[in-house]
């Protein structure tokens, strides 16, 4: 044995201290102790053992180090087990979960089995493609954010999710099935099926199957009693039976027992539901202070550096109670405080919030603000996806709609959805998106609506409350944190820069004195101008020179009064650029501000490539910004717009020339707001600004905490506007929230693919249908009452001579309705109104007079219709407490004489007369007779005799003569005087009038031949029948109002479904086919894109050519593609137009009112060459020469085009087109570069 050698350590040095090393924990940290000794550890046995990774070990041993293999007999080193092939395993499928179970019904005392009942099981086989329930399991993690177009959405709040009871009741209400004759052999959607009938029996009917023949080989007589009862129970459950109220008894046949039991349960399982609370919109009083705010919320989820206003505290109190709120307040009033508290509350509850905005730029700005405040904030736009796992997500409303339709799992954790700028729902193009999202939101999501002041906030909130069946608390305030003063400015030179006239003060008082002073100042200058240059000079010169003089004098005046910064709203992109470029001599910044602006510009533009920094627009804007001027409109590059906004919010931009879009959304107030004009072009015509538009833009004046008042100035470059127009614009009510709901193919397809949701339900819940649907509960109650009344009425006798009584009633009603229609057309025609001149004899029929003759005395017109002053025959008034004493007993029962003619009124006693003012609807017929009367004298005489002291005076001779003439006519023509024929005399050639006249004559013949009128019981039975028929008619009207048939858009819906059916997107049964599922994945132009894909119109093209062609679908500026295009692109443009024309022709053939030219005209191919060269790599600086389109619009077009390429890529994968999918991926990559897709400054 070898002896181990002992190590000899050197003697300790004087510098060596007595230390001991101590290992702390298992993290590798050591400590030194001043006690000598060997190293120690705090763990009992040192570090815990760590097993090697099996994957790495296998890779090292078997793959990367083959040295372990033996030199000989390598075949024995690898082992393998032969797999037994089983092709039938490929056909194996999991069994369908059992949807129901049999439950025994036992006697409550003895426990004996009384029968069996089939019970449906809940939550069986739930998945994202079969169920709308929140109880379904989540989808794959990769689809948790955006969802999948094949997934179902979650149940919309306010729609009743069908329960087991509802499903059972619905099954019992279905039609009876004959199990002998009605079984199909061909499944729906299949062309042929399988015939299971035995060979020796002929098939009963093609497509049907006889169950009795199938059961012949089976011995159904054997088995014990329980089996027999179970079999009988199943047969009884399958077939439905008429309701029965017989109580449960022991029976030998379980079929009878189950049927009786089912009907009993159906009648007892529906307790009377209490009517829901009808006040869904609750106005909140914001005038009384909230004194106990901090007592009610001792630990608020978020605290500000300032004290919240009363309306903000009221909103926060309701948010703490998880209520939905609608906050309507002026711009800069502080609505964002409510949104911030909701976000903080969601973070406290560990839930999520979605903040939606109408425009992408506003989303970027809110992302920066909320990220600085909360940190945990994400952004989802068409091309940007930042922190999608955050508790607060900011997105546009279109993206939220897509997530709702695709069943995104984000909706599960959602507590609040905040809709900013809700008044954007009035937008004709995109307003429908807000309604779709509000309808589709699930029940557990609470809603916060932020809007400018609108007059119908309560009505809108009432609609949402009824929609979601929850109260909406409306918090509206008209108070401004900074009051505004409105001025007129008439100056145009340094001499006249003081011509600023107050028109509307901060208390809301309109100063007419200031208006007239402005008019006088303008008039004096005009007269001096005329003396100098001649009177023929135009009064309004809108050239750049005049604009430059006006703005120099105005800005000099504002600068001396320290009223900068100022926002100048100009309603034209070109004029914005002209006005800013014209102020070359104006410099409003100090040297330190210039330095700050220069550094900020350098830092922001550093992310651009070299050639992009030298773009003319970038250089021009940089020069303007250094002098304190800025321009903001849709033609400016997005990164420059953000630079302008940031510099303006810092106070470095002193004068900003902007279009109306700057007033949307973000709170960027100025000291002063200037309106270049009060007229704008709205896309079709020039008009004055609406009060809501004026208030939205004027609200940018006045910075809270800095300015005592905000100043609003309207420039008067030409004549001073009319006072009435100014008053209406400044003090009028803002526009109401109006529904812009319309049907789109995407909406229809998304709902058709879900069996439980119907497009009719979506239409029924839209804001446009709200006025007619809000009384549905009252209609249902009235329908129940009428049903009870109808059941209590006695049946009329229609036997024997009264057999044709129902026909007689229907003829009478139709004749009356036809005559009324003809008379209505006469009164609407020009010739009909001309014939109603003074002296014309007419038949009067209204509440006071029944077929009484009258003569027209005067004709006058008001704002809505004509009024005829008429002398009418009447009875001498009888003093009676009961008004029915004046009428004959059988006047209500129409005899043939009453219906065929007019059966004129004849006074029973002394003939009296009255003068009445008749509407056109009071004239039942126009006779051919004309009397010579003095209308004014008769009217004055009648008016005089209505006074008490002249009441007993005899009428004038003219009155007596007219009355006697009318009485003579009535006696000569008891069935009515000859009337003007609408076709021959009045020249009415309308088809409805001609057919109505023929039908009326036919009905008169039928009525004359009726036999029921000769029966002595005719009056009594007619009254009974009429009462019954009137109730039934009212019930039909109520049923129509409650049904889908009363929906305004229902005809268009059927037309659009027919278009989809013709194009092959849905089948005859309404099932969405593959093309329809592809169209669901498209964001816009779904039909055209899907047709192009299925026609293989894109597959043969290169990626850059596909991108260029698709630009015609997203480009908003019209233009011609030009002659320099390659032949491939020219052919492609023609092919796209041909496909669009084919779709348009199908739409016209199906009845839609959009012409083929209008549909094809939606395509604009003006940027095809620009996009083609951009996708081929041309720098942006060289694109400007290819098109006159502003740079900002080109960027927007390319950004939207990249989104469309991504949606097409997903659709190609859905269809199984990997080549097209790869091309669309390449096209999107080619487009996404340089300044067009420079990251937003707000997200950095």
CSV table of C-alpha atoms in Angstrom, one decimal, residues 538-855:
chain,number,residue,atom,x,y,z
A,538,UNK,CA,-65.1,92.9,-56.4
A,539,UNK,CA,-66.0,92.9,-52.7
A,540,UNK,CA,-64.2,89.7,-52.0
A,541,UNK,CA,-60.7,88.9,-53.2
A,542,UNK,CA,-59.6,85.5,-51.8
A,543,UNK,CA,-56.1,85.5,-53.2
A,544,UNK,CA,-52.9,84.8,-51.4
A,545,UNK,CA,-52.0,88.4,-51.2
A,546,UNK,CA,-55.1,89.4,-49.3
A,547,UNK,CA,-54.7,86.3,-47.0
A,548,UNK,CA,-51.2,87.3,-46.2
A,549,UNK,CA,-52.3,90.8,-45.2
A,550,UNK,CA,-55.1,89.5,-43.1
A,551,UNK,CA,-53.0,87.0,-41.2
A,552,UNK,CA,-50.0,89.4,-40.7
A,553,UNK,CA,-52.3,92.0,-39.2
A,554,UNK,CA,-54.2,89.4,-37.0
A,555,UNK,CA,-51.1,87.7,-35.7
A,556,UNK,CA,-49.4,91.1,-34.9
A,557,UNK,CA,-52.5,92.0,-32.9
A,558,UNK,CA,-52.6,88.7,-31.1
A,559,UNK,CA,-48.8,88.9,-30.4
A,560,UNK,CA,-49.1,92.3,-28.8
A,561,UNK,CA,-51.9,91.0,-26.6
A,562,UNK,CA,-50.0,87.8,-25.7
A,563,UNK,CA,-52.7,85.6,-27.2
A,564,UNK,CA,-50.4,83.0,-28.8
A,565,UNK,CA,-50.3,80.1,-29.5
A,566,UNK,CA,-53.1,80.1,-32.1
A,567,UNK,CA,-54.7,77.3,-34.2
A,568,UNK,CA,-56.0,78.5,-37.6
A,569,UNK,CA,-58.7,76.1,-38.9
A,570,UNK,CA,-58.8,76.1,-42.7
A,571,UNK,CA,-61.0,73.7,-44.6
A,572,UNK,CA,-58.7,73.0,-47.5
A,573,UNK,CA,-55.3,71.2,-47.5
A,574,UNK,CA,-54.0,73.5,-50.3
A,575,UNK,CA,-55.0,76.7,-48.5
A,576,UNK,CA,-53.3,75.5,-45.3
A,577,UNK,CA,-50.0,75.2,-47.2
A,578,UNK,CA,-50.5,78.5,-49.0
A,579,UNK,CA,-51.2,80.5,-45.9
A,580,UNK,CA,-48.2,79.0,-44.0
A,581,UNK,CA,-45.9,79.5,-47.0
A,582,UNK,CA,-47.0,83.1,-47.5
A,583,UNK,CA,-45.9,84.2,-44.0
A,584,UNK,CA,-42.2,84.2,-45.0
A,585,UNK,CA,-41.4,87.4,-43.0
A,586,UNK,CA,-42.9,86.1,-39.8
A,587,UNK,CA,-40.6,84.8,-37.1
A,588,UNK,CA,-42.2,84.0,-33.7
A,589,UNK,CA,-39.5,82.0,-31.8
A,590,UNK,CA,-36.6,83.1,-29.7
A,591,UNK,CA,-33.0,81.8,-30.2
A,592,UNK,CA,-33.3,79.3,-27.3
A,593,UNK,CA,-36.6,78.0,-28.8
A,594,UNK,CA,-35.0,77.7,-32.2
A,595,UNK,CA,-32.2,75.7,-30.6
A,596,UNK,CA,-34.7,73.4,-28.9
A,597,UNK,CA,-36.7,72.9,-32.1
A,598,UNK,CA,-33.6,72.2,-34.1
A,599,UNK,CA,-32.4,69.5,-31.6
A,600,UNK,CA,-35.9,67.9,-31.5
A,601,UNK,CA,-36.0,67.8,-35.2
A,602,UNK,CA,-32.6,66.2,-35.5
A,603,UNK,CA,-33.4,63.6,-32.9
A,604,UNK,CA,-36.8,62.7,-34.6
A,605,UNK,CA,-35.5,62.7,-38.2
A,606,UNK,CA,-32.4,60.6,-37.3
A,607,UNK,CA,-34.4,57.4,-37.7
A,608,UNK,CA,-35.0,58.2,-41.4
A,609,UNK,CA,-32.7,57.2,-44.2
A,610,UNK,CA,-30.6,59.9,-45.8
A,611,UNK,CA,-32.7,60.6,-48.9
A,612,UNK,CA,-35.9,60.7,-46.8
A,613,UNK,CA,-34.5,63.5,-44.7
A,614,UNK,CA,-34.0,65.6,-47.8
A,615,UNK,CA,-37.7,65.3,-49.0
A,616,UNK,CA,-39.1,68.7,-50.0
A,617,UNK,CA,-41.9,68.5,-47.5
A,618,UNK,CA,-39.5,67.6,-44.6
A,619,UNK,CA,-37.2,70.6,-45.5
A,620,UNK,CA,-40.1,73.0,-45.9
A,621,UNK,CA,-41.7,71.9,-42.6
A,622,UNK,CA,-38.4,72.1,-40.8
A,623,UNK,CA,-38.0,75.7,-42.0
A,624,UNK,CA,-41.5,76.6,-40.9
A,625,UNK,CA,-41.1,75.0,-37.5
A,626,UNK,CA,-37.9,76.9,-36.7
A,627,UNK,CA,-40.0,80.1,-37.2
A,628,UNK,CA,-42.8,78.9,-34.9
A,629,UNK,CA,-45.2,78.0,-37.7
A,630,UNK,CA,-46.7,74.6,-38.4
A,631,UNK,CA,-49.1,72.8,-40.8
A,632,UNK,CA,-51.3,69.8,-39.9
A,633,UNK,CA,-53.5,68.0,-42.4
A,634,UNK,CA,-53.9,64.6,-44.0
A,635,UNK,CA,-51.4,65.4,-46.8
A,636,UNK,CA,-48.5,65.8,-44.4
A,637,UNK,CA,-46.3,62.8,-43.7
A,638,UNK,CA,-47.3,61.0,-40.5
A,639,UNK,CA,-43.9,61.5,-38.8
A,640,UNK,CA,-44.1,65.2,-39.5
A,641,UNK,CA,-47.6,65.5,-38.2
A,642,UNK,CA,-46.4,63.9,-34.9
A,643,UNK,CA,-43.4,66.3,-34.8
A,644,UNK,CA,-45.8,69.2,-35.2
A,645,UNK,CA,-48.2,67.9,-32.5
A,646,UNK,CA,-45.4,67.4,-30.0
A,647,UNK,CA,-43.8,70.8,-30.6
A,648,UNK,CA,-47.3,72.4,-30.4
A,649,UNK,CA,-48.0,70.7,-27.0
A,650,UNK,CA,-44.6,72.0,-25.8
A,651,UNK,CA,-45.6,75.5,-26.8
A,652,UNK,CA,-42.9,75.9,-29.5
A,653,UNK,CA,-45.3,76.1,-32.4
A,654,UNK,CA,-47.0,79.5,-32.1
A,655,UNK,CA,-49.2,79.4,-35.2
A,656,UNK,CA,-50.7,76.1,-36.5
A,657,UNK,CA,-52.6,76.0,-39.8
A,658,UNK,CA,-54.8,72.9,-39.5
A,659,UNK,CA,-57.8,71.2,-41.0
A,660,UNK,CA,-60.8,69.9,-39.0
A,661,UNK,CA,-59.1,66.5,-38.1
A,662,UNK,CA,-56.8,68.3,-35.6
A,663,UNK,CA,-59.9,69.0,-33.4
A,664,UNK,CA,-60.5,65.3,-33.1
A,665,UNK,CA,-59.5,63.6,-29.9
A,666,UNK,CA,-56.3,64.6,-28.1
A,667,UNK,CA,-56.4,67.5,-25.8
A,668,UNK,CA,-54.0,70.0,-27.4
A,669,UNK,CA,-55.5,73.4,-26.5
A,670,UNK,CA,-54.3,76.8,-27.6
A,671,UNK,CA,-54.8,80.3,-26.3
A,672,UNK,CA,-56.7,81.3,-29.5
A,673,UNK,CA,-58.6,79.6,-32.3
A,674,UNK,CA,-59.2,81.3,-35.6
A,675,UNK,CA,-61.6,80.2,-38.3
A,676,UNK,CA,-60.5,81.1,-41.8
A,677,UNK,CA,-64.1,80.7,-43.0
A,678,UNK,CA,-67.4,79.5,-41.8
A,679,UNK,CA,-68.1,77.5,-44.9
A,680,UNK,CA,-66.7,74.0,-45.8
A,681,UNK,CA,-67.0,71.4,-48.5
A,682,UNK,CA,-68.5,68.2,-47.1
A,683,UNK,CA,-67.7,66.0,-50.1
A,684,UNK,CA,-70.7,67.0,-52.2
A,685,UNK,CA,-71.4,70.7,-51.7
A,686,UNK,CA,-70.3,73.9,-49.8
A,687,UNK,CA,-72.2,74.6,-46.6
A,688,UNK,CA,-72.0,76.5,-43.4
A,689,UNK,CA,-70.4,74.8,-40.4
A,690,UNK,CA,-72.8,72.9,-38.2
A,691,UNK,CA,-73.1,73.9,-34.5
A,692,UNK,CA,-71.4,70.7,-33.4
A,693,UNK,CA,-68.5,71.1,-35.7
A,694,UNK,CA,-68.0,74.7,-34.7
A,695,UNK,CA,-68.1,73.8,-31.0
A,696,UNK,CA,-65.7,70.9,-31.4
A,697,UNK,CA,-63.1,73.2,-33.1
A,698,UNK,CA,-63.7,76.3,-31.0
A,699,UNK,CA,-63.3,74.1,-27.9
A,700,UNK,CA,-59.5,74.0,-28.6
A,701,UNK,CA,-59.3,77.6,-27.3
A,702,UNK,CA,-58.4,78.1,-23.7
A,703,UNK,CA,-55.7,76.2,-21.7
A,704,UNK,CA,-57.0,75.1,-18.4
A,705,UNK,CA,-55.0,76.6,-15.5
A,706,UNK,CA,-53.2,79.1,-17.8
A,707,UNK,CA,-55.9,81.2,-19.5
A,708,UNK,CA,-58.9,82.9,-17.8
A,709,UNK,CA,-60.8,82.8,-21.1
A,710,UNK,CA,-60.3,81.3,-24.5
A,711,UNK,CA,-60.5,83.5,-27.6
A,712,UNK,CA,-62.3,82.4,-30.8
A,713,UNK,CA,-62.0,84.6,-33.9
A,714,UNK,CA,-63.9,84.4,-37.2
A,715,UNK,CA,-62.2,86.1,-40.1
A,716,UNK,CA,-64.4,88.3,-42.3
A,717,UNK,CA,-62.3,88.5,-45.5
A,718,UNK,CA,-65.2,89.4,-47.7
A,719,UNK,CA,-68.6,90.5,-46.5
A,720,UNK,CA,-69.6,89.9,-42.8
A,721,UNK,CA,-71.8,86.8,-42.6
A,722,UNK,CA,-75.5,87.2,-41.9
A,723,UNK,CA,-76.3,87.5,-38.2
A,724,UNK,CA,-78.8,84.7,-38.3
A,725,UNK,CA,-76.2,82.3,-39.8
A,726,UNK,CA,-73.7,83.3,-37.1
A,727,UNK,CA,-76.3,82.9,-34.3
A,728,UNK,CA,-77.3,79.5,-35.6
A,729,UNK,CA,-73.6,78.3,-35.9
A,730,UNK,CA,-72.5,79.7,-32.5
A,731,UNK,CA,-75.6,79.1,-30.3
A,732,UNK,CA,-77.5,76.3,-32.1
A,733,UNK,CA,-77.8,72.8,-30.8
A,734,UNK,CA,-75.1,70.4,-31.9
A,735,UNK,CA,-76.0,67.5,-34.2
A,736,UNK,CA,-77.8,64.6,-32.7
A,737,UNK,CA,-76.3,61.1,-32.5
A,738,UNK,CA,-77.9,59.4,-35.5
A,739,UNK,CA,-77.7,55.8,-36.6
A,740,UNK,CA,-75.6,55.1,-39.7
A,741,UNK,CA,-76.3,51.3,-39.5
A,742,UNK,CA,-76.1,49.5,-42.8
A,743,UNK,CA,-75.7,46.0,-43.9
A,744,UNK,CA,-72.3,44.8,-45.1
A,745,UNK,CA,-71.4,41.5,-46.6
A,746,UNK,CA,-68.8,40.9,-43.8
A,747,UNK,CA,-71.5,41.3,-41.1
A,748,UNK,CA,-73.9,39.0,-42.9
A,749,UNK,CA,-71.3,36.3,-43.5
A,750,UNK,CA,-70.0,36.5,-39.9
A,751,UNK,CA,-73.5,36.0,-38.5
A,752,UNK,CA,-74.6,33.4,-41.0
A,753,UNK,CA,-71.8,31.1,-40.0
A,754,UNK,CA,-73.1,31.0,-36.4
A,755,UNK,CA,-76.4,29.1,-36.2
A,756,UNK,CA,-77.5,30.8,-33.0
A,757,UNK,CA,-77.1,34.4,-34.2
A,758,UNK,CA,-79.3,35.9,-36.9
A,759,UNK,CA,-78.8,39.0,-39.0
A,760,UNK,CA,-82.4,40.0,-38.1
A,761,UNK,CA,-81.4,40.1,-34.4
A,762,UNK,CA,-78.5,42.5,-35.3
A,763,UNK,CA,-80.9,44.7,-37.3
A,764,UNK,CA,-83.5,44.6,-34.6
A,765,UNK,CA,-81.0,45.9,-32.0
A,766,UNK,CA,-79.6,48.7,-34.2
A,767,UNK,CA,-80.0,52.3,-33.2
A,768,UNK,CA,-82.0,53.0,-36.3
A,769,UNK,CA,-84.7,50.5,-35.2
A,770,UNK,CA,-84.7,51.7,-31.6
A,771,UNK,CA,-87.7,54.1,-32.0
A,772,UNK,CA,-89.9,51.4,-33.3
A,773,UNK,CA,-88.6,48.6,-31.0
A,774,UNK,CA,-88.5,50.4,-27.7
A,775,UNK,CA,-92.3,49.8,-27.1
A,776,UNK,CA,-92.0,46.1,-27.8
A,777,UNK,CA,-92.9,45.2,-24.2
A,778,UNK,CA,-96.0,47.4,-24.4
A,779,UNK,CA,-96.9,45.7,-27.7
A,780,UNK,CA,-96.6,42.3,-26.2
A,781,UNK,CA,-98.8,43.2,-23.3
A,782,UNK,CA,-101.4,44.8,-25.6
A,783,UNK,CA,-101.3,41.6,-27.8
A,784,UNK,CA,-102.0,39.5,-24.7
A,785,UNK,CA,-104.9,41.7,-23.7
A,786,UNK,CA,-106.4,41.6,-27.2
A,787,UNK,CA,-106.0,37.8,-27.3
A,788,UNK,CA,-108.0,37.6,-24.1
A,789,UNK,CA,-110.7,40.0,-25.4
A,790,UNK,CA,-110.9,38.1,-28.6
A,791,UNK,CA,-111.5,34.8,-26.7
A,792,UNK,CA,-114.3,36.4,-24.7
A,793,UNK,CA,-116.2,37.7,-27.7
A,794,UNK,CA,-119.2,35.9,-29.0
A,795,UNK,CA,-118.9,34.4,-32.4
A,796,UNK,CA,-121.1,36.1,-35.0
A,797,UNK,CA,-123.8,34.0,-36.8
A,798,UNK,CA,-122.8,33.5,-40.4
A,799,UNK,CA,-125.2,30.8,-41.3
A,800,UNK,CA,-128.2,30.8,-43.7
A,801,UNK,CA,-128.9,34.2,-45.2
A,802,UNK,CA,-125.8,35.7,-43.4
A,803,UNK,CA,-123.4,33.3,-45.1
A,804,UNK,CA,-121.7,36.1,-47.1
A,805,UNK,CA,-121.4,38.4,-44.1
A,806,UNK,CA,-117.6,38.0,-43.8
A,807,UNK,CA,-117.2,38.7,-47.5
A,808,UNK,CA,-119.5,41.7,-47.3
A,809,UNK,CA,-117.3,43.1,-44.5
A,810,UNK,CA,-114.1,42.6,-46.4
A,811,UNK,CA,-115.7,44.2,-49.6
A,812,UNK,CA,-116.8,47.2,-47.6
A,813,UNK,CA,-113.4,47.7,-46.0
A,814,UNK,CA,-111.5,47.3,-49.3
A,815,UNK,CA,-113.9,49.7,-51.1
A,816,UNK,CA,-113.4,52.4,-48.4
A,817,UNK,CA,-109.7,51.9,-48.5
A,818,UNK,CA,-109.6,52.1,-52.3
A,819,UNK,CA,-111.6,55.3,-52.4
A,820,UNK,CA,-109.5,56.9,-49.7
A,821,UNK,CA,-106.4,56.1,-51.8
A,822,UNK,CA,-107.8,57.6,-54.9
A,823,UNK,CA,-109.0,60.7,-53.1
A,824,UNK,CA,-105.5,61.0,-51.5
A,825,UNK,CA,-103.9,60.9,-54.9
A,826,UNK,CA,-106.3,63.5,-56.2
A,827,UNK,CA,-105.5,65.9,-53.3
A,828,UNK,CA,-101.8,65.4,-53.9
A,829,UNK,CA,-102.1,66.2,-57.7
A,830,UNK,CA,-101.8,69.7,-59.2
A,831,UNK,CA,-105.1,69.4,-61.1
A,832,UNK,CA,-106.9,68.2,-58.0
A,833,UNK,CA,-105.8,71.2,-56.0
A,834,UNK,CA,-106.6,73.6,-58.8
A,835,UNK,CA,-110.2,72.3,-59.0
A,836,UNK,CA,-110.7,73.2,-55.3
A,837,UNK,CA,-111.3,76.8,-56.0
A,838,UNK,CA,-113.8,79.2,-54.5
A,839,UNK,CA,-117.4,78.1,-55.2
A,840,UNK,CA,-116.6,74.4,-55.7
A,841,UNK,CA,-119.1,72.1,-54.0
A,842,UNK,CA,-117.5,69.3,-52.1
A,843,UNK,CA,-118.5,66.3,-49.9
A,844,UNK,CA,-117.1,66.7,-46.4
A,845,UNK,CA,-116.3,63.7,-44.2
A,846,UNK,CA,-114.5,64.1,-40.9
A,847,UNK,CA,-115.2,63.7,-37.2
A,848,UNK,CA,-117.8,66.4,-37.1
A,849,UNK,CA,-119.5,65.9,-40.5
A,850,UNK,CA,-120.5,62.7,-42.3
A,851,UNK,CA,-121.0,63.1,-46.1
A,852,UNK,CA,-122.2,66.7,-45.7
A,853,UNK,CA,-122.2,69.1,-48.7
A,854,UNK,CA,-120.1,72.2,-48.5
A,855,UNK,CA,-119.0,75.0,-50.7
